[in-house]
mmCIF file of C-alpha atoms in Angstrom:
data_model
loop_
_atom_site.group_PDB
_atom_site.id
_atom_site.type_symbol
_atom_site.label_atom_id
_atom_site.label_comp_id
_atom_site.label_asym_id
_atom_site.label_seq_id
_atom_site.Cartn_x
_atom_site.Cartn_y
_atom_site.Cartn_z
ATOM 1 C CA MET R 1 6.799 -15.501 67.554
ATOM 2 C CA SER R 2 3.676 -14.884 65.759
ATOM 3 C CA THR R 3 2.584 -16.475 62.618
ATOM 4 C CA SER R 4 2.987 -13.288 60.636
ATOM 5 C CA ASP R 5 6.814 -12.844 61.647
ATOM 6 C CA LYS R 6 7.666 -15.893 60.195
ATOM 7 C CA ARG R 7 6.372 -14.843 56.571
ATOM 8 C CA GLY R 8 8.692 -13.845 53.847
ATOM 9 C CA PRO R 9 8.180 -10.117 52.449
ATOM 10 C CA LEU R 10 6.993 -11.694 49.161
ATOM 11 C CA GLN R 11 4.221 -13.876 51.349
ATOM 12 C CA VAL R 12 3.207 -10.735 53.405
ATOM 13 C CA ALA R 13 3.008 -9.217 49.958
ATOM 14 C CA ARG R 14 0.983 -11.693 47.863
ATOM 15 C CA ARG R 15 -1.370 -11.979 50.745
ATOM 16 C CA ALA R 16 -2.257 -8.891 50.826
ATOM 17 C CA ARG R 17 -2.696 -8.207 47.141
ATOM 18 C CA LEU R 18 -4.969 -11.419 47.337
ATOM 19 C CA LEU R 19 -7.103 -9.935 49.881
ATOM 20 C CA GLU R 20 -7.076 -7.049 48.420
ATOM 21 C CA GLN R 21 -8.481 -8.492 44.979
ATOM 22 C CA LEU R 22 -10.998 -10.463 47.065
ATOM 23 C CA GLN R 23 -12.394 -7.370 48.538
ATOM 24 C CA ARG R 24 -13.076 -6.115 45.042
ATOM 25 C CA ASP R 25 -14.421 -9.203 42.957
ATOM 26 C CA GLY R 26 -15.887 -11.187 46.026
ATOM 27 C CA VAL R 27 -15.039 -14.507 44.594
ATOM 28 C CA LEU R 28 -11.593 -15.883 42.508
ATOM 29 C CA ARG R 29 -10.519 -18.553 40.813
ATOM 30 C CA VAL R 30 -6.870 -19.947 41.630
ATOM 31 C CA SER R 31 -6.433 -19.727 37.916
ATOM 32 C CA ASP R 32 -7.056 -15.969 37.943
ATOM 33 C CA LEU R 33 -4.871 -15.394 41.080
ATOM 34 C CA THR R 34 -1.704 -17.451 39.456
ATOM 35 C CA ASP R 35 -2.052 -14.921 36.638
ATOM 36 C CA ALA R 36 -2.795 -11.672 38.386
ATOM 37 C CA LEU R 37 0.171 -12.678 41.422
ATOM 38 C CA GLY R 38 2.473 -13.973 39.308
ATOM 39 C CA ALA R 39 3.066 -17.553 41.725
ATOM 40 C CA SER R 40 2.373 -20.820 41.066
ATOM 41 C CA THR R 41 -0.864 -22.719 41.542
ATOM 42 C CA VAL R 42 0.659 -24.518 44.494
ATOM 43 C CA THR R 43 2.180 -21.370 46.088
ATOM 44 C CA ILE R 44 -1.489 -19.842 45.589
ATOM 45 C CA ARG R 45 -3.148 -22.684 47.257
ATOM 46 C CA ARG R 46 -1.201 -22.563 50.170
ATOM 47 C CA ASP R 47 -1.801 -19.055 50.781
ATOM 48 C CA ILE R 48 -5.460 -19.913 50.723
ATOM 49 C CA ALA R 49 -5.139 -22.510 53.114
ATOM 50 C CA GLN R 50 -3.081 -20.499 55.341
ATOM 51 C CA LEU R 51 -5.494 -17.882 55.155
ATOM 52 C CA ALA R 52 -8.811 -19.978 55.844
ATOM 53 C CA SER R 53 -7.532 -21.368 58.775
ATOM 54 C CA GLU R 54 -7.308 -17.616 60.319
ATOM 55 C CA GLY R 55 -10.757 -17.194 59.053
ATOM 56 C CA LEU R 56 -10.077 -14.377 56.474
ATOM 57 C CA VAL R 57 -11.283 -16.292 53.394
ATOM 58 C CA ARG R 58 -13.633 -19.056 52.587
ATOM 59 C CA ARG R 59 -12.412 -22.072 50.216
ATOM 60 C CA VAL R 60 -14.859 -22.816 47.257
ATOM 61 C CA HIS R 61 -14.711 -25.152 44.874
ATOM 62 C CA GLY R 62 -11.615 -24.352 42.529
ATOM 63 C CA GLY R 63 -11.022 -20.746 44.339
ATOM 64 C CA VAL R 64 -11.572 -18.826 47.161
ATOM 65 C CA ALA R 65 -14.550 -16.435 48.592
ATOM 66 C CA LEU R 66 -15.086 -13.799 51.206
ATOM 67 C CA PRO R 67 -16.267 -15.013 54.279
ATOM 68 C CA THR R 68 -20.056 -14.002 55.144
ATOM 69 C CA GLY R 69 -22.088 -14.147 58.199
ATOM 70 C CA ASP R 70 -21.699 -17.842 59.950
ATOM 71 C CA GLU R 71 -19.658 -19.173 57.485
ATOM 72 C CA ALA R 72 -16.543 -17.499 58.813
ATOM 73 C CA ARG R 73 -17.127 -19.354 61.952
ATOM 74 C CA ASP R 74 -18.230 -22.809 60.453
ATOM 75 C CA PRO R 75 -15.303 -24.774 59.035
ATOM 76 C CA GLU R 76 -17.391 -27.560 57.620
ATOM 77 C CA LEU R 77 -18.402 -24.705 54.893
ATOM 78 C CA ASP R 78 -15.033 -24.667 53.660
ATOM 79 C CA LEU R 79 -15.024 -28.649 52.448
ATOM 80 C CA ALA R 80 -17.303 -27.544 49.754
ATOM 81 C CA GLY R 81 -14.999 -28.887 46.430
ATOM 82 C CA SER R 82 -13.005 -31.811 44.917
ATOM 83 C CA ILE R 83 -10.482 -34.357 45.964
ATOM 84 C CA GLY R 84 -8.327 -36.007 43.186
ATOM 85 C CA MET R 85 -7.708 -39.554 43.731
ATOM 86 C CA LEU R 86 -5.134 -41.334 41.991
ATOM 87 C CA VAL R 87 -4.741 -45.337 41.781
ATOM 88 C CA PRO R 88 -2.228 -47.742 40.299
ATOM 89 C CA SER R 89 -5.372 -50.032 38.831
ATOM 90 C CA LEU R 90 -9.002 -49.397 38.051
ATOM 91 C CA ASP R 91 -9.941 -53.079 37.430
ATOM 92 C CA TYR R 92 -8.581 -54.973 40.404
ATOM 93 C CA TYR R 93 -8.813 -53.811 44.418
ATOM 94 C CA TYR R 94 -8.838 -50.242 43.937
ATOM 95 C CA PRO R 95 -12.354 -49.796 42.144
ATOM 96 C CA HIS R 96 -13.913 -51.037 45.835
ATOM 97 C CA VAL R 97 -11.462 -48.960 47.760
ATOM 98 C CA ALA R 98 -12.884 -45.866 44.917
ATOM 99 C CA ARG R 99 -16.237 -46.565 45.553
ATOM 100 C CA GLY R 100 -15.901 -46.227 49.642
ATOM 101 C CA ALA R 101 -14.012 -42.910 48.583
ATOM 102 C CA GLU R 102 -16.999 -41.724 46.624
ATOM 103 C CA GLU R 103 -19.612 -43.138 49.422
ATOM 104 C CA ALA R 104 -17.437 -40.811 51.897
ATOM 105 C CA ALA R 105 -17.417 -37.852 49.666
ATOM 106 C CA ARG R 106 -21.105 -37.849 48.907
ATOM 107 C CA GLU R 107 -21.781 -37.458 52.599
ATOM 108 C CA LEU R 108 -19.561 -34.743 52.964
ATOM 109 C CA ASP R 109 -20.497 -32.873 49.791
ATOM 110 C CA LEU R 110 -17.521 -33.223 48.276
ATOM 111 C CA ARG R 111 -16.495 -34.878 44.752
ATOM 112 C CA ILE R 112 -13.880 -37.430 44.007
ATOM 113 C CA VAL R 113 -11.957 -37.044 40.613
ATOM 114 C CA LEU R 114 -10.461 -40.397 40.047
ATOM 115 C CA ARG R 115 -7.750 -41.352 37.678
ATOM 116 C CA GLY R 116 -5.625 -44.507 37.092
ATOM 117 C CA SER R 117 -2.098 -45.082 37.108
ATOM 118 C CA SER R 118 -0.078 -48.360 36.825
ATOM 119 C CA TYR R 119 2.166 -50.639 38.730
ATOM 120 C CA GLN R 120 4.563 -50.270 36.077
ATOM 121 C CA THR R 121 4.905 -46.235 35.632
ATOM 122 C CA GLU R 122 7.681 -44.841 36.469
ATOM 123 C CA ASP R 123 6.907 -41.431 37.303
ATOM 124 C CA ASP R 124 3.179 -40.400 39.018
ATOM 125 C CA ARG R 125 4.200 -36.808 38.532
ATOM 126 C CA PRO R 126 2.504 -36.231 35.256
ATOM 127 C CA GLN R 127 -0.742 -37.711 36.376
ATOM 128 C CA LEU R 128 -0.585 -35.696 39.768
ATOM 129 C CA ASP R 129 0.325 -32.467 38.149
ATOM 130 C CA ARG R 130 -3.152 -32.312 36.000
ATOM 131 C CA LEU R 131 -5.418 -33.019 38.946
ATOM 132 C CA VAL R 132 -3.385 -30.187 40.988
ATOM 133 C CA ASP R 133 -3.911 -27.784 37.639
ATOM 134 C CA GLN R 134 -7.878 -28.851 37.708
ATOM 135 C CA GLY R 135 -7.845 -27.182 41.240
ATOM 136 C CA VAL R 136 -8.653 -30.251 43.414
ATOM 137 C CA ASP R 137 -8.505 -29.251 47.134
ATOM 138 C CA ALA R 138 -6.868 -32.591 48.067
ATOM 139 C CA LEU R 139 -5.079 -35.635 46.838
ATOM 140 C CA ILE R 140 -5.465 -39.263 48.067
ATOM 141 C CA VAL R 141 -2.690 -41.196 46.185
ATOM 142 C CA ALA R 142 -1.376 -44.784 46.132
ATOM 143 C CA PRO R 143 1.611 -43.933 44.323
ATOM 144 C CA ARG R 144 4.641 -46.344 43.435
ATOM 145 C CA LEU R 145 6.796 -46.440 46.077
ATOM 146 C CA ASP R 146 9.612 -48.535 44.263
ATOM 147 C CA ALA R 147 9.852 -46.068 40.894
ATOM 148 C CA PRO R 148 13.177 -44.191 40.440
ATOM 149 C CA THR R 149 11.202 -40.993 41.256
ATOM 150 C CA ALA R 150 9.201 -42.127 44.091
ATOM 151 C CA GLN R 151 11.175 -39.852 46.684
ATOM 152 C CA GLN R 152 10.818 -36.482 44.882
ATOM 153 C CA THR R 153 7.204 -37.196 43.980
ATOM 154 C CA ILE R 154 6.979 -37.869 48.242
ATOM 155 C CA GLU R 155 8.764 -34.565 48.908
ATOM 156 C CA TRP R 156 6.705 -32.864 46.009
ATOM 157 C CA LEU R 157 3.117 -34.174 47.614
ATOM 158 C CA ALA R 158 4.394 -33.161 51.257
ATOM 159 C CA GLY R 159 5.043 -29.377 50.093
ATOM 160 C CA LEU R 160 1.983 -29.128 48.004
ATOM 161 C CA GLY R 161 0.025 -26.759 50.600
ATOM 162 C CA ILE R 162 -3.140 -28.993 50.073
ATOM 163 C CA PRO R 163 -4.159 -32.214 51.940
ATOM 164 C CA VAL R 164 -2.584 -35.104 50.847
ATOM 165 C CA VAL R 165 -3.462 -38.644 52.126
ATOM 166 C CA LEU R 166 -1.452 -41.680 51.246
ATOM 167 C CA LEU R 167 -3.615 -45.097 50.088
ATOM 168 C CA GLU R 168 -2.523 -48.343 51.212
ATOM 169 C CA ARG R 169 1.287 -46.965 51.615
ATOM 170 C CA THR R 170 3.066 -44.818 54.047
ATOM 171 C CA ALA R 171 6.373 -42.591 53.433
ATOM 172 C CA THR R 172 8.273 -39.657 55.087
ATOM 173 C CA ALA R 173 9.427 -36.690 53.983
ATOM 174 C CA GLY R 174 11.777 -33.288 54.804
ATOM 175 C CA PRO R 175 14.781 -33.483 56.715
ATOM 176 C CA HIS R 176 13.037 -34.808 60.087
ATOM 177 C CA HIS R 177 11.344 -37.639 58.187
ATOM 178 C CA ALA R 178 7.944 -36.235 58.815
ATOM 179 C CA HIS R 179 5.033 -38.892 58.317
ATOM 180 C CA LEU R 180 2.698 -37.861 55.430
ATOM 181 C CA GLU R 181 -1.080 -38.741 56.436
ATOM 182 C CA SER R 182 -2.107 -42.473 55.479
ATOM 183 C CA VAL R 183 -4.664 -45.095 55.428
ATOM 184 C CA VAL R 184 -3.548 -48.830 55.069
ATOM 185 C CA SER R 185 -4.517 -52.075 55.674
ATOM 186 C CA ASP R 186 -3.107 -54.299 58.630
ATOM 187 C CA HIS R 187 -1.981 -57.012 55.629
ATOM 188 C CA ALA R 188 0.666 -58.381 58.435
ATOM 189 C CA GLN R 189 -2.361 -59.169 60.905
ATOM 190 C CA GLY R 190 -4.477 -60.415 57.812
ATOM 191 C CA ALA R 191 -1.530 -63.076 56.954
ATOM 192 C CA GLY R 192 -1.493 -63.812 61.064
ATOM 193 C CA MET R 193 -4.984 -64.518 61.032
ATOM 194 C CA ALA R 194 -4.706 -66.560 58.432
ATOM 195 C CA VAL R 195 -1.768 -68.906 59.749
ATOM 196 C CA ARG R 196 -3.235 -68.759 63.405
ATOM 197 C CA HIS R 197 -6.574 -70.216 61.692
ATOM 198 C CA LEU R 198 -4.781 -72.887 59.950
ATOM 199 C CA THR R 199 -2.659 -73.822 63.073
ATOM 200 C CA GLY R 200 -5.918 -74.130 64.985
ATOM 201 C CA LEU R 201 -6.897 -76.559 62.477
ATOM 202 C CA GLY R 202 -4.061 -78.688 63.411
ATOM 203 C CA HIS R 203 -1.659 -77.981 60.572
ATOM 204 C CA ARG R 204 1.640 -77.952 61.739
ATOM 205 C CA LYS R 205 3.657 -76.443 58.434
ATOM 206 C CA VAL R 206 1.974 -73.598 56.964
ATOM 207 C CA GLY R 207 3.521 -72.144 53.999
ATOM 208 C CA VAL R 208 3.095 -69.114 51.927
ATOM 209 C CA VAL R 209 3.290 -68.267 48.049
ATOM 210 C CA LEU R 210 3.133 -64.552 47.331
ATOM 211 C CA SER R 211 3.021 -62.282 44.115
ATOM 212 C CA GLY R 212 6.355 -61.024 42.976
ATOM 213 C CA PRO R 213 5.090 -57.576 41.583
ATOM 214 C CA SER R 214 2.514 -56.874 44.241
ATOM 215 C CA PRO R 215 3.628 -53.989 46.953
ATOM 216 C CA THR R 216 1.467 -56.095 49.524
ATOM 217 C CA ARG R 217 3.675 -58.792 49.621
ATOM 218 C CA PRO R 218 6.496 -57.406 51.999
ATOM 219 C CA HIS R 219 3.825 -56.869 54.551
ATOM 220 C CA ILE R 220 2.049 -60.212 54.246
ATOM 221 C CA HIS R 221 5.419 -62.080 54.204
ATOM 222 C CA ARG R 222 6.247 -60.340 57.499
ATOM 223 C CA GLY R 223 2.724 -61.293 59.158
ATOM 224 C CA TRP R 224 3.128 -64.722 58.119
ATOM 225 C CA LEU R 225 6.664 -65.068 59.524
ATOM 226 C CA GLU R 226 5.906 -63.360 63.033
ATOM 227 C CA ALA R 227 2.790 -65.805 63.366
ATOM 228 C CA ALA R 228 4.459 -68.850 62.085
ATOM 229 C CA SER R 229 7.279 -68.537 64.437
ATOM 230 C CA GLU R 230 4.908 -67.703 67.291
ATOM 231 C CA CYS R 231 2.865 -70.792 66.496
ATOM 232 C CA GLY R 232 6.314 -72.868 66.352
ATOM 233 C CA ILE R 233 6.331 -73.161 62.544
ATOM 234 C CA ASP R 234 10.049 -74.264 61.324
ATOM 235 C CA VAL R 235 9.820 -71.496 58.527
ATOM 236 C CA SER R 236 12.992 -72.905 57.124
ATOM 237 C CA ASP R 237 11.456 -76.265 56.346
ATOM 238 C CA THR R 238 8.133 -75.409 54.638
ATOM 239 C CA VAL R 239 7.456 -73.399 51.588
ATOM 240 C CA ASP R 240 8.419 -69.354 51.064
ATOM 241 C CA ALA R 241 7.791 -68.698 47.529
ATOM 242 C CA VAL R 242 7.920 -65.769 45.184
ATOM 243 C CA VAL R 243 5.701 -66.392 42.026
ATOM 244 C CA PRO R 244 5.631 -64.262 38.973
ATOM 245 C CA ASP R 245 1.826 -62.735 38.201
ATOM 246 C CA ALA R 246 -0.342 -65.410 37.496
ATOM 247 C CA SER R 247 -1.014 -63.978 33.619
ATOM 248 C CA SER R 248 3.001 -64.599 33.135
ATOM 249 C CA PRO R 249 4.035 -67.733 31.172
ATOM 250 C CA GLU R 250 6.733 -68.607 34.010
ATOM 251 C CA CYS R 251 3.782 -68.786 36.513
ATOM 252 C CA LYS R 252 3.052 -72.185 35.818
ATOM 253 C CA ALA R 253 6.601 -73.358 36.652
ATOM 254 C CA ALA R 254 6.872 -71.040 39.788
ATOM 255 C CA LEU R 255 3.910 -72.855 41.146
ATOM 256 C CA ASP R 256 4.963 -76.231 40.488
ATOM 257 C CA ARG R 257 8.070 -75.552 42.313
ATOM 258 C CA ALA R 258 5.781 -74.352 45.217
ATOM 259 C CA LEU R 259 4.180 -77.751 45.094
ATOM 260 C CA ASP R 260 6.963 -79.899 45.132
ATOM 261 C CA LYS R 261 8.596 -77.933 48.136
ATOM 262 C CA ALA R 262 5.448 -78.548 50.186
ATOM 263 C CA LEU R 263 5.035 -82.463 49.073
ATOM 264 C CA GLU R 264 8.868 -82.800 49.791
ATOM 265 C CA THR R 265 8.746 -80.645 53.421
ATOM 266 C CA GLY R 266 5.172 -82.342 54.302
ATOM 267 C CA THR R 267 3.637 -78.551 53.916
ATOM 268 C CA THR R 268 -0.160 -78.874 54.579
ATOM 269 C CA ALA R 269 -1.564 -75.538 53.896
ATOM 270 C CA LEU R 270 -0.269 -72.514 52.121
ATOM 271 C CA LEU R 271 -1.716 -69.144 52.307
ATOM 272 C CA VAL R 272 -1.642 -67.552 48.826
ATOM 273 C CA HIS R 273 -1.400 -63.745 47.740
ATOM 274 C CA ALA R 274 -3.376 -62.613 45.454
ATOM 275 C CA ASP R 275 -6.762 -64.420 44.065
ATOM 276 C CA ALA R 276 -5.277 -65.055 40.508
ATOM 277 C CA GLU R 277 -2.454 -66.846 41.866
ATOM 278 C CA ALA R 278 -4.218 -68.999 44.541
ATOM 279 C CA ILE R 279 -7.040 -69.939 41.904
ATOM 280 C CA ALA R 280 -3.714 -70.866 39.492
ATOM 281 C CA LEU R 281 -2.501 -72.907 42.140
ATOM 282 C CA VAL R 282 -5.393 -74.808 42.895
ATOM 283 C CA GLN R 283 -6.061 -75.399 39.088
ATOM 284 C CA ARG R 284 -2.415 -76.944 39.158
ATOM 285 C CA CYS R 285 -3.133 -78.873 42.146
ATOM 286 C CA GLU R 286 -6.114 -80.554 40.318
ATOM 287 C CA GLU R 287 -3.897 -81.105 37.168
ATOM 288 C CA ARG R 288 -1.196 -83.145 39.492
ATOM 289 C CA HIS R 289 -4.473 -85.018 41.139
ATOM 290 C CA LEU R 290 -3.851 -83.040 44.505
ATOM 291 C CA SER R 291 -7.236 -82.551 46.192
ATOM 292 C CA VAL R 292 -7.992 -78.997 47.717
ATOM 293 C CA PRO R 293 -8.567 -79.032 50.743
ATOM 294 C CA GLY R 294 -7.664 -82.802 51.295
ATOM 295 C CA ASP R 295 -3.990 -83.058 50.493
ATOM 296 C CA LEU R 296 -3.244 -79.031 50.814
ATOM 297 C CA SER R 297 -5.256 -76.528 52.678
ATOM 298 C CA ILE R 298 -5.550 -73.144 50.596
ATOM 299 C CA VAL R 299 -6.083 -69.659 52.131
ATOM 300 C CA ALA R 300 -6.164 -66.931 49.201
ATOM 301 C CA TYR R 301 -5.369 -63.145 50.127
ATOM 302 C CA ASP R 302 -7.317 -60.240 48.659
ATOM 303 C CA ASP R 303 -10.901 -61.985 48.128
ATOM 304 C CA GLU R 304 -11.718 -60.493 45.013
ATOM 305 C CA VAL R 305 -12.952 -63.770 43.109
ATOM 306 C CA ALA R 306 -11.846 -65.894 45.457
ATOM 307 C CA GLY R 307 -15.571 -66.846 46.580
ATOM 308 C CA LEU R 308 -16.513 -67.509 43.128
ATOM 309 C CA PHE R 309 -14.090 -70.388 42.428
ATOM 310 C CA SER R 310 -14.882 -74.039 42.983
ATOM 311 C CA PRO R 311 -14.102 -74.567 45.637
ATOM 312 C CA ALA R 312 -14.643 -71.817 46.928
ATOM 313 C CA LEU R 313 -11.553 -70.287 48.646
ATOM 314 C CA THR R 314 -11.169 -69.387 52.375
ATOM 315 C CA ALA R 315 -9.689 -65.720 51.945
ATOM 316 C CA VAL R 316 -8.338 -62.750 53.930
ATOM 317 C CA ARG R 317 -10.406 -59.784 52.905
ATOM 318 C CA PRO R 318 -8.892 -56.409 52.994
ATOM 319 C CA PRO R 319 -11.000 -53.704 54.479
ATOM 320 C CA ARG R 320 -11.208 -52.013 51.060
ATOM 321 C CA ARG R 321 -14.284 -49.751 51.016
ATOM 322 C CA SER R 322 -12.992 -48.843 54.745
ATOM 323 C CA ILE R 323 -9.732 -47.999 53.194
ATOM 324 C CA GLY R 324 -11.507 -45.238 50.681
ATOM 325 C CA ARG R 325 -14.257 -43.880 53.237
ATOM 326 C CA ALA R 326 -11.135 -43.409 55.724
ATOM 327 C CA ALA R 327 -8.949 -41.718 53.353
ATOM 328 C CA VAL R 328 -11.795 -38.984 52.100
ATOM 329 C CA ARG R 329 -12.722 -38.345 56.099
ATOM 330 C CA LEU R 330 -8.629 -37.655 56.641
ATOM 331 C CA ALA R 331 -8.709 -35.072 53.631
ATOM 332 C CA ALA R 332 -11.785 -33.636 54.631
ATOM 333 C CA ASP R 333 -10.712 -33.141 58.118
ATOM 334 C CA ARG R 334 -7.278 -31.786 57.185
ATOM 335 C CA LEU R 335 -9.496 -28.988 54.932
ATOM 336 C CA ALA R 336 -11.616 -28.363 58.222
ATOM 337 C CA ASP R 337 -8.419 -27.833 60.215
ATOM 338 C CA PRO R 338 -5.020 -27.815 58.557
ATOM 339 C CA GLN R 339 -2.966 -27.378 61.852
ATOM 340 C CA ARG R 340 -4.318 -30.572 62.911
ATOM 341 C CA PRO R 341 -1.678 -33.388 63.986
ATOM 342 C CA THR R 342 -0.963 -35.875 61.156
ATOM 343 C CA HIS R 343 -3.003 -38.993 61.220
ATOM 344 C CA ARG R 344 -1.846 -42.506 60.207
ATOM 345 C CA ILE R 345 -5.021 -44.852 60.209
ATOM 346 C CA MET R 346 -4.354 -48.806 60.151
ATOM 347 C CA ILE R 347 -7.522 -50.822 59.211
ATOM 348 C CA SER R 348 -7.963 -54.904 60.512
ATOM 349 C CA PRO R 349 -8.617 -57.217 57.288
ATOM 350 C CA ALA R 350 -11.390 -59.900 57.821
ATOM 351 C CA LEU R 351 -11.045 -63.685 57.379
ATOM 352 C CA ARG R 352 -13.679 -65.055 55.462
ATOM 353 C CA LEU R 353 -14.124 -69.125 56.048
ATOM 354 C CA ARG R 354 -15.216 -71.063 53.141
ATOM 355 C CA ASP R 355 -14.296 -74.488 51.505
ATOM 356 C CA SER R 356 -10.600 -75.073 50.748
ATOM 357 C CA VAL R 357 -9.242 -75.471 54.366
ATOM 358 C CA THR R 358 -9.704 -78.384 56.332
ATOM 359 C CA SER R 359 -7.714 -80.136 59.182
ATOM 360 C CA PRO R 360 -4.695 -82.355 58.185
ATOM 361 C CA ARG R 361 -5.086 -85.841 57.238
ATOM 362 C CA HIS R 362 -2.126 -86.815 59.533
#
């Protein structure tokens, strides 16, 4: 069955009217077409993407034009435009991701339209709707997947008709649970690197302290658990703690409980996510006259400010800029070839050795 045979009569008629108007005017904005054809922005953009993949039109920023000369044969020329980017924070972790995205976008003659959401938002759709209405050609999104509206948002993203790349998230949509394109850090591997480094120094009990609100927490915990088991650590006889955000008034008591557990079990090293919690833990050690790294070695996870603290904290650094760059390249590749297979990219973190880790005293 040909592609045209699969189209409904409304789509066939709409495409014909779109091409007819384009022959008359040469260049059209998406907003012009939604009014003229009585269809939604998402529907029009899906039609344009299909026509561009067949070489019948050329996508330009905010609209569509007739192919001319070599442009009709060169998919790279269809990339001119903008990529909407929605991240849950503009003051921690994601600024580095956004800078990587901007670097890659400049190289590809694309523009990033950056928007910030929140880890507390109940619905990402309003922000995403505004980006789509502004005429972005693709979306890079780090949605909140534990919100009540999360699956509806994912289904909506999957049906947009423009390239969508998930950032530090993975998700499926549709009856067959098809994966959306994504770029993620291998946080489990990063945690495993920290555990193996510590056991290589002679630590026999390596615990973990994780920030409760972080969506990264399950991946780090899984990596710690797998590596600890491989290294012969009895995970039931060390620290396995979840603490509130470092800014929470309950955090100090939770860190004290983790330290009490470390002393009770003879734990000599901890992997702590994130930097703020790791720094708060070291400060609590100082107040309790425990030396770092003499009494307790500590590895931070995130490496936003770990290297600036005293002692400078050994830390796992996720590949933030590379994550942003890879997401833009995925979106650009999808713009150039809408029929390409779905890509899911995982990038390895690095372990930065500093002053907060040493061999155990006993």
